[in-house]
Amino acid sequence: MPDIIETPTIDESIKPIPNETTSTQIRRQWWKESVAYQIYPRSFQDSNGDGIGDIGGIIQRLDHIKDLGADLIWICPIYKSPNDDNGYDISDYSQIMDVFGTMEDVEKLIKCVHERKMRIILDLVMNHTSDEHPWFIESRSSRTNPKRDWYIWRDGKPGGHRPNNWESIFNGSAWEYDKETDQYYLHLFSRKMPDLNWECAELRQELYNATCWWLDRGIDGFRIDAVSHIKKKPGLPDLPNPKHLEFVSSFDYHMNVEGIEEHLHEFKKGTYGKYDVVSVGEANGVGADQAVEWVDEKQGLFNMIFQFEGTNLWEKTLGTLDVLALKRIMTRWEKALEKNGWNALFIENHDKPRIVSTWGNDKEYWRECATAFATVYMLMMGTPFVYQGQEIGMTNVRFPSINDYPDVAAKNFYNLELAKGIDHNDIMQIIYITGRDNARTPMQWDDSLNAGFSTAQQSWIGINPNYVRINVAQQEKDEYSILNFYKRLIRLRKENDVFIYGIYDLILSSHTQVYGYTRTSDTKRAYILTNLTDRVAQFTLFQGLSSSQLVLSNLIEPVPEHTDEKSFKFHPYEIRVYIIEHKKKDQHHHHHRNSHEKKKSPIVSTESTAAVSLTKRQKAALEKLEQISNKARNQVDENIILKATEDAKRKVLTTLKTKAVSETSVNDQEISADSVVIDIENESIQKKRERQRSLVLNLEHITPINPTTPSCHSSSEQLRRSFSAQVSTKPVLKGRHADSSSDEEYEIEKRTTSTSELDDETSTSDGKDIDYAVLYDDTIEDFSYTSAREQAKKRLLRNQQEIMLQQIKEQE
């Protein structure tokens, strides 16, 4: 049995869920067993009728969060701020923005949260401040001011040019000229948000003091904004500019730059590392291969980090979810942190458009896709975060004027495009798809004035008109609503330890519609099956499942009774969750059956076995597996790796031998490696993992690369692509921004990243369940507003072309 290390919680009355033995050596933590709820305070609830959400409003709605099942609340910035970027431009870390309330209100909020056995974390912004912060006012007062070095100042280049060619994340130059001191200051975001200079030790200590000031007031941790940007490339050099652009995307020189770990280790040691709290870093640019260093159980920088590879997929694929790519990304992260780290799971936040309007179908399948997306991420290994309104399926919005959009990034984009001569309507179409304000419209509580958010005649941002049918009050009364599904889903996670500490394994890896995976403990295995498309999906499992094991479905009609069923046909966006209890008597019966079948099988001599040779593909697979094993990090014993490789070789020989036997005796059946019941007594966890990993060697069941597809990859890369069922390793976007590839290039890419329509609609029973090679495919590019908008332009152009073609056909 593995050891479970109990860690005391802050409030002992908040008890952990009942324990079932898990399949990894786990250190239990309260934040691992939590479900988090993100609040954007300006849009959550207005308690004083000024049209702006506030702290009093959050207190009024705490019971909604408690009833949902969430027990960790993350609140976006409430500090004093001129509000250029909705509070992320802080002018005083120890005061509260007037429209939100007072410190007394915050103290009351903390008390009310803890009384409900919940916890609270605040957003902490330490990459930059407001230009109205006293520190910056002093810094810009003169070149000799003691705080001058607290920010990043540089002389311009000869001829009145900026210090370098870096582009701001919010568009335009990353430099702003200050005529008082005749220098430029760096701002990666808005020009009113100057970047702090983390190379200044005095500045760092002031940031640490501000952090501890809040921890001493009883909050339970922080989500730390833009933390991967605090380190800049030494010397702040120009970026390569082969296209001769005015400004060049600068992520490479300020995102997860080498040496950032030194700052973050010092930050942790001087602040949250001294408290029993949770730390969540917004770590854009940190890949799965680096994540363990950031969230290692003992030496990590944070408890968990937000990564954006998954949610950025809609930018890459023009709004249509690439299910294969999502599986590849999430599986890579799940397996990378399986032993020593932890994931922060989310599908929505305040910076992303609504999931049902981007990945999903918010019209015909609104309820179905909202519940499917909830299921697929919330039962993975990690702490799930629910963004306000996500639990009722809130959608994107389409306001007619740019003046209806407070977001500074949207306004900057609009003005730049308008200056280029782009038509207003064309610009707005892109903002409808990419705008951050899609997620910032007020929470829809009921069908009264302003959706129950405020009694004011006008709120700070417009209300989505569909609040009359999408709101909390209506869904609370509907047994089959999205809201009530979320409650059942969260309760299922909390009541079953396997969804928290169980091992994650991908199944149906090559299916282009269904995301299937398992969570396994020593006593249970859960099957999570989700159709993430608006088409019927068929598939076959190697494990038979029965309706008696079904614990969750999003269908309104009951799922038909079934026993030991392996072939399934799912409706659009249908989900099912099964839990199998592993009982010893079933195992004994299974072993007895295997022994009986072996007695019936013809005997194959050692000479005939030796004569069976490996195919070139199988040899290449073994070589690839050995390379992966040799490069594996944090392996506790080299002998385990060597033994796993030997087991894999033996598996191939056994498979070939079984195949030879089956040709001589049609009555004998081969038993799949994945269909056996877990043998708790005789099989180690490591062996279980490696047994599943060896399934990649059965290349007879993996779709080969289309020989007509142009390729310049090496043979090893081609082999990797065959593992991933033709998922292309060539990204649609180059670097951090969209390239100027033509539509023809896009069509070639699309053909290499998806199967045919026929394949989408039929069973993938010819594919093995588990394919670990997906972990070693290429990553998706980092977040960029520019890339999102470039892809939106292509998407709109393609839609227009389709409409024109349809009109021509109708005229003919």
CSV table of C-alpha atoms in Angstrom, one decimal, residues 61 442-454 463-464 467 471:
chain,number,residue,atom,x,y,z
A,61,ARG,CA,-23.7,35.8,-3.1
A,442,PRO,CA,-22.3,41.0,-15.4
A,443,MET,CA,-23.3,37.8,-13.8
A,444,GLN,CA,-26.8,36.8,-14.8
A,445,TRP,CA,-28.7,36.1,-11.6
A,446,ASP,CA,-32.3,36.3,-12.7
A,447,ASP,CA,-34.5,37.9,-15.4
A,448,SER,CA,-35.1,41.2,-13.6
A,449,LEU,CA,-33.5,44.5,-14.5
A,450,ASN,CA,-29.8,44.2,-15.2
A,451,ALA,CA,-30.1,40.4,-14.7
A,452,GLY,CA,-30.3,41.0,-10.9
A,453,PHE,CA,-26.7,42.3,-11.0
A,454,SER,CA,-27.5,45.9,-10.1
A,463,ILE,CA,-25.7,43.1,-19.9
A,464,ASN,CA,-25.9,40.2,-22.3
A,467,TYR,CA,-30.0,36.9,-19.5
A,471,ASN,CA,-29.7,33.0,-15.4
